[in-house]
PDB file of C-alpha atoms in Angstrom:
ATOM      1  CA  MET Z   1      -3.102  11.280 -21.815  1.00 43.00           C
ATOM      2  CA  PRO Z   2      -6.435  11.149 -19.948  1.00 50.00           C
ATOM      3  CA  GLY Z   3      -7.043   8.487 -17.345  1.00 51.00           C
ATOM      4  CA  GLY Z   4      -9.437   7.682 -14.549  1.00 54.00           C
ATOM      5  CA  PHE Z   5     -11.274   5.113 -12.493  1.00 56.00           C
ATOM      6  CA  THR Z   6     -14.443   3.388 -13.647  1.00 62.00           C
ATOM      7  CA  GLU Z   7     -15.336   2.119 -10.153  1.00 63.00           C
ATOM      8  CA  SER Z   8     -15.182   4.753  -7.423  1.00 67.00           C
ATOM      9  CA  LEU Z   9     -15.634   2.073  -4.761  1.00 67.00           C
ATOM     10  CA  GLY Z  10     -12.264   0.703  -5.865  1.00 67.00           C
ATOM     11  CA  LEU Z  11     -10.583   3.746  -4.340  1.00 75.00           C
ATOM     12  CA  LEU Z  12     -11.330   2.232  -0.937  1.00 82.00           C
ATOM     13  CA  ALA Z  13      -8.934  -0.619  -1.720  1.00 82.00           C
ATOM     14  CA  PHE Z  14      -5.835   1.443  -0.867  1.00 85.00           C
ATOM     15  CA  PRO Z  15      -6.868   2.547   2.642  1.00 88.00           C
ATOM     16  CA  ALA Z  16      -8.458  -0.841   3.389  1.00 89.00           C
ATOM     17  CA  ILE Z  17      -5.258  -2.718   2.572  1.00 91.00           C
ATOM     18  CA  LYS Z  18      -3.161  -0.202   4.490  1.00 92.00           C
ATOM     19  CA  LEU Z  19      -5.505  -0.463   7.501  1.00 96.00           C
ATOM     20  CA  ALA Z  20      -5.238  -4.251   7.524  1.00 95.00           C
ATOM     21  CA  GLY Z  21      -1.446  -4.165   7.182  1.00 96.00           C
ATOM     22  CA  TYR Z  22      -0.908  -1.498   9.819  1.00 96.00           C
ATOM     23  CA  SER Z  23      -3.229  -3.320  12.218  1.00 97.00           C
ATOM     24  CA  ALA Z  24      -1.169  -6.471  11.688  1.00 97.00           C
ATOM     25  CA  PHE Z  25       2.012  -4.457  12.348  1.00 97.00           C
ATOM     26  CA  ALA Z  26       0.404  -3.262  15.594  1.00 96.00           C
ATOM     27  CA  LEU Z  27       0.464  -6.910  16.740  1.00 96.00           C
ATOM     28  CA  TYR Z  28       4.255  -6.728  16.447  1.00 95.00           C
ATOM     29  CA  LEU Z  29       4.315  -3.430  18.352  1.00 94.00           C
ATOM     30  CA  ASN Z  30       2.160  -4.964  21.091  1.00 93.00           C
ATOM     31  CA  SER Z  31       4.629  -7.835  21.378  1.00 92.00           C
ATOM     32  CA  ILE Z  32       7.709  -5.632  21.764  1.00 89.00           C
ATOM     33  CA  PHE Z  33       5.973  -3.202  24.128  1.00 86.00           C
ATOM     34  CA  PRO Z  34       4.010  -5.667  26.310  1.00 83.00           C
ATOM     35  CA  ASN Z  35       3.510  -3.154  29.124  1.00 82.00           C
ATOM     36  CA  ALA Z  36       1.583  -0.846  26.808  1.00 81.00           C
ATOM     37  CA  THR Z  37      -0.610  -3.190  24.733  1.00 84.00           C
ATOM     38  CA  ARG Z  38      -3.043  -1.242  22.535  1.00 89.00           C
ATOM     39  CA  ASN Z  39      -6.069  -2.009  20.373  1.00 94.00           C
ATOM     40  CA  ILE Z  40      -4.580  -2.968  17.008  1.00 95.00           C
ATOM     41  CA  LEU Z  41      -7.467  -1.493  15.024  1.00 96.00           C
ATOM     42  CA  TYR Z  42      -7.022   1.914  16.682  1.00 96.00           C
ATOM     43  CA  VAL Z  43      -3.290   1.833  16.003  1.00 96.00           C
ATOM     44  CA  GLY Z  44      -3.847   0.708  12.390  1.00 96.00           C
ATOM     45  CA  LEU Z  45      -6.560   3.285  11.736  1.00 97.00           C
ATOM     46  CA  SER Z  46      -4.493   6.080  13.261  1.00 97.00           C
ATOM     47  CA  ARG Z  47      -1.450   5.129  11.203  1.00 96.00           C
ATOM     48  CA  MET Z  48      -3.500   4.859   8.007  1.00 95.00           C
ATOM     49  CA  LEU Z  49      -5.124   8.280   8.527  1.00 95.00           C
ATOM     50  CA  LEU Z  50      -1.800   9.859   9.452  1.00 96.00           C
ATOM     51  CA  GLY Z  51      -0.262   8.360   6.317  1.00 93.00           C
ATOM     52  CA  LEU Z  52      -3.049   9.673   4.101  1.00 91.00           C
ATOM     53  CA  CYS Z  53      -2.605  13.187   5.505  1.00 93.00           C
ATOM     54  CA  PHE Z  54       1.190  13.258   5.318  1.00 93.00           C
ATOM     55  CA  GLY Z  55       1.271  11.421   1.966  1.00 88.00           C
ATOM     56  CA  THR Z  56      -1.170  13.858   0.400  1.00 87.00           C
ATOM     57  CA  ALA Z  57       0.811  16.823   1.712  1.00 89.00           C
ATOM     58  CA  LEU Z  58       4.040  15.346   0.335  1.00 86.00           C
ATOM     59  CA  ALA Z  59       2.377  14.733  -3.039  1.00 81.00           C
ATOM     60  CA  PHE Z  60       1.378  18.392  -3.259  1.00 84.00           C
ATOM     61  CA  LEU Z  61       4.864  19.522  -2.236  1.00 83.00           C
ATOM     62  CA  SER Z  62       6.597  17.242  -4.750  1.00 79.00           C
ATOM     63  CA  PHE Z  63       4.192  18.036  -7.613  1.00 77.00           C
ATOM     64  CA  PRO Z  64       6.163  21.085  -8.886  1.00 77.00           C
ATOM     65  CA  PHE Z  65       9.230  18.881  -9.353  1.00 73.00           C
ATOM     66  CA  ILE Z  66       7.388  17.014 -12.117  1.00 71.00           C
ATOM     67  CA  PHE Z  67       8.137  20.002 -14.328  1.00 70.00           C
ATOM     68  CA  VAL Z  68      11.840  20.065 -13.362  1.00 69.00           C
ATOM     69  CA  GLY Z  69      13.238  17.158 -15.348  1.00 67.00           C
ATOM     70  CA  GLY Z  70      10.422  14.840 -14.282  1.00 71.00           C
ATOM     71  CA  LEU Z  71      11.876  14.485 -10.785  1.00 75.00           C
ATOM     72  CA  GLY Z  72       8.519  14.660  -8.985  1.00 72.00           C
ATOM     73  CA  PHE Z  73       8.166  10.897  -8.625  1.00 76.00           C
ATOM     74  CA  PHE Z  74      11.679  10.491  -7.199  1.00 78.00           C
ATOM     75  CA  VAL Z  75      11.249  13.456  -4.858  1.00 77.00           C
ATOM     76  CA  TYR Z  76       8.025  11.855  -3.627  1.00 79.00           C
ATOM     77  CA  ILE Z  77       9.473   8.348  -3.156  1.00 83.00           C
ATOM     78  CA  PHE Z  78      12.650   9.498  -1.412  1.00 86.00           C
ATOM     79  CA  GLY Z  79      10.663  12.066   0.558  1.00 86.00           C
ATOM     80  CA  LEU Z  80       8.523   9.244   1.913  1.00 90.00           C
ATOM     81  CA  ILE Z  81      11.414   7.818   3.934  1.00 94.00           C
ATOM     82  CA  PRO Z  82      11.774  10.664   6.465  1.00 94.00           C
ATOM     83  CA  VAL Z  83       8.022  11.294   6.401  1.00 94.00           C
ATOM     84  CA  ARG Z  84       7.283   7.663   7.231  1.00 94.00           C
ATOM     85  CA  LEU Z  85       9.914   7.678   9.968  1.00 95.00           C
ATOM     86  CA  LEU Z  86       8.122  10.657  11.494  1.00 95.00           C
ATOM     87  CA  GLU Z  87       4.729   8.965  11.131  1.00 96.00           C
ATOM     88  CA  TRP Z  88       5.934   5.829  12.907  1.00 95.00           C
ATOM     89  CA  TYR Z  89       7.617   7.941  15.591  1.00 92.00           C
ATOM     90  CA  ILE Z  90       4.313   9.715  16.247  1.00 93.00           C
ATOM     91  CA  ILE Z  91       2.372   6.436  16.344  1.00 95.00           C
ATOM     92  CA  ILE Z  92       4.823   4.567  18.570  1.00 92.00           C
ATOM     93  CA  LYS Z  93       5.349   7.451  20.994  1.00 89.00           C
ATOM     94  CA  GLY Z  94       1.639   8.295  20.986  1.00 91.00           C
ATOM     95  CA  PHE Z  95       0.328   4.797  21.617  1.00 92.00           C
ATOM     96  CA  TYR Z  96       3.196   2.996  23.318  1.00 88.00           C
ATOM     97  CA  GLY Z  97       5.588   5.623  24.524  1.00 78.00           C
ATOM     98  CA  PRO Z  98       4.242   7.957  27.165  1.00 68.00           C
ATOM     99  CA  GLY Z  99       6.670   7.247  29.990  1.00 63.00           C
ATOM    100  CA  THR Z 100       7.471   3.691  28.865  1.00 62.00           C
ATOM    101  CA  VAL Z 101       9.450   3.785  25.618  1.00 62.00           C
ATOM    102  CA  GLU Z 102      12.977   5.161  25.507  1.00 67.00           C
ATOM    103  CA  ASN Z 103      14.186   6.820  22.303  1.00 67.00           C
ATOM    104  CA  ASN Z 104      16.859   4.149  21.795  1.00 70.00           C
ATOM    105  CA  GLU Z 105      14.064   1.532  21.678  1.00 77.00           C
ATOM    106  CA  LEU Z 106      12.372   3.295  18.762  1.00 84.00           C
ATOM    107  CA  ARG Z 107      14.923   2.833  15.997  1.00 87.00           C
ATOM    108  CA  LYS Z 108      14.167  -0.791  15.063  1.00 90.00           C
ATOM    109  CA  PRO Z 109      10.330  -0.619  15.133  1.00 92.00           C
ATOM    110  CA  MET Z 110      10.374   2.692  13.254  1.00 93.00           C
ATOM    111  CA  TRP Z 111      12.551   1.308  10.431  1.00 94.00           C
ATOM    112  CA  LEU Z 112      10.548  -1.915  10.313  1.00 95.00           C
ATOM    113  CA  GLY Z 113       7.414   0.228  10.100  1.00 96.00           C
ATOM    114  CA  VAL Z 114       8.876   2.136   7.149  1.00 95.00           C
ATOM    115  CA  LEU Z 115       9.707  -1.151   5.445  1.00 96.00           C
ATOM    116  CA  ALA Z 116       6.192  -2.453   6.130  1.00 96.00           C
ATOM    117  CA  SER Z 117       4.730   0.765   4.718  1.00 94.00           C
ATOM    118  CA  PHE Z 118       6.658   0.411   1.468  1.00 93.00           C
ATOM    119  CA  LEU Z 119       5.792  -3.285   1.192  1.00 94.00           C
ATOM    120  CA  LEU Z 120       2.103  -2.492   1.774  1.00 93.00           C
ATOM    121  CA  ASP Z 121       2.221   0.012  -1.085  1.00 89.00           C
ATOM    122  CA  ILE Z 122       2.504  -2.868  -3.564  1.00 89.00           C
ATOM    123  CA  PRO Z 123      -0.767  -4.691  -2.807  1.00 88.00           C
ATOM    124  CA  ALA Z 124      -2.511  -1.395  -2.020  1.00 82.00           C
ATOM    125  CA  LEU Z 125      -1.686   0.067  -5.438  1.00 80.00           C
ATOM    126  CA  VAL Z 126      -2.528  -3.201  -7.184  1.00 82.00           C
ATOM    127  CA  GLY Z 127      -5.840  -3.167  -5.326  1.00 76.00           C
ATOM    128  CA  VAL Z 128      -6.623   0.365  -6.427  1.00 74.00           C
ATOM    129  CA  PHE Z 129      -5.862  -0.333 -10.065  1.00 73.00           C
ATOM    130  CA  THR Z 130      -7.654  -3.685 -10.070  1.00 77.00           C
ATOM    131  CA  ALA Z 131     -10.741  -2.815  -7.996  1.00 70.00           C
ATOM    132  CA  GLY Z 132     -10.936   0.727  -9.301  1.00 63.00           C
ATOM    133  CA  GLY Z 133     -10.939  -0.196 -12.974  1.00 62.00           C
ATOM    134  CA  PHE Z 134      -8.102   2.227 -13.838  1.00 57.00           C
ATOM    135  CA  TRP Z 135      -7.911   3.192 -17.501  1.00 53.00           C
ATOM    136  CA  ILE Z 136      -5.602   5.248 -19.692  1.00 56.00           C
ATOM    137  CA  CYS Z 137      -6.400   6.161 -23.271  1.00 53.00           C
TER     138      CYS Z 137
END
């Protein structure tokens, strides 16, 4: 079943929505780590780029499972949980943590970040399919 995008500019919808959402989440991070306030656009951009890199790598690793009972999608979705925990750990420790954030302070913002990431997937994917003119024949 062939498919594709009629508008290549629509592919920018996914990273744009993720960037906006992650930058908004950085406002929350700035509020819980007031001694290490950071530029929300830098935090959002870093998290979006990190997510694109890790997400693409996970997609390639889970691709072979498509041929094993069609499990590729589930391997990818459930694989995103530990990957996103790692991504948020890197972002929080990298931007807010050097010498100021204890590991026991990371659990809640990391899990909230994972939840935000999954919730942002919904409008981001809708944006790609709507703005990108996705078609299947």
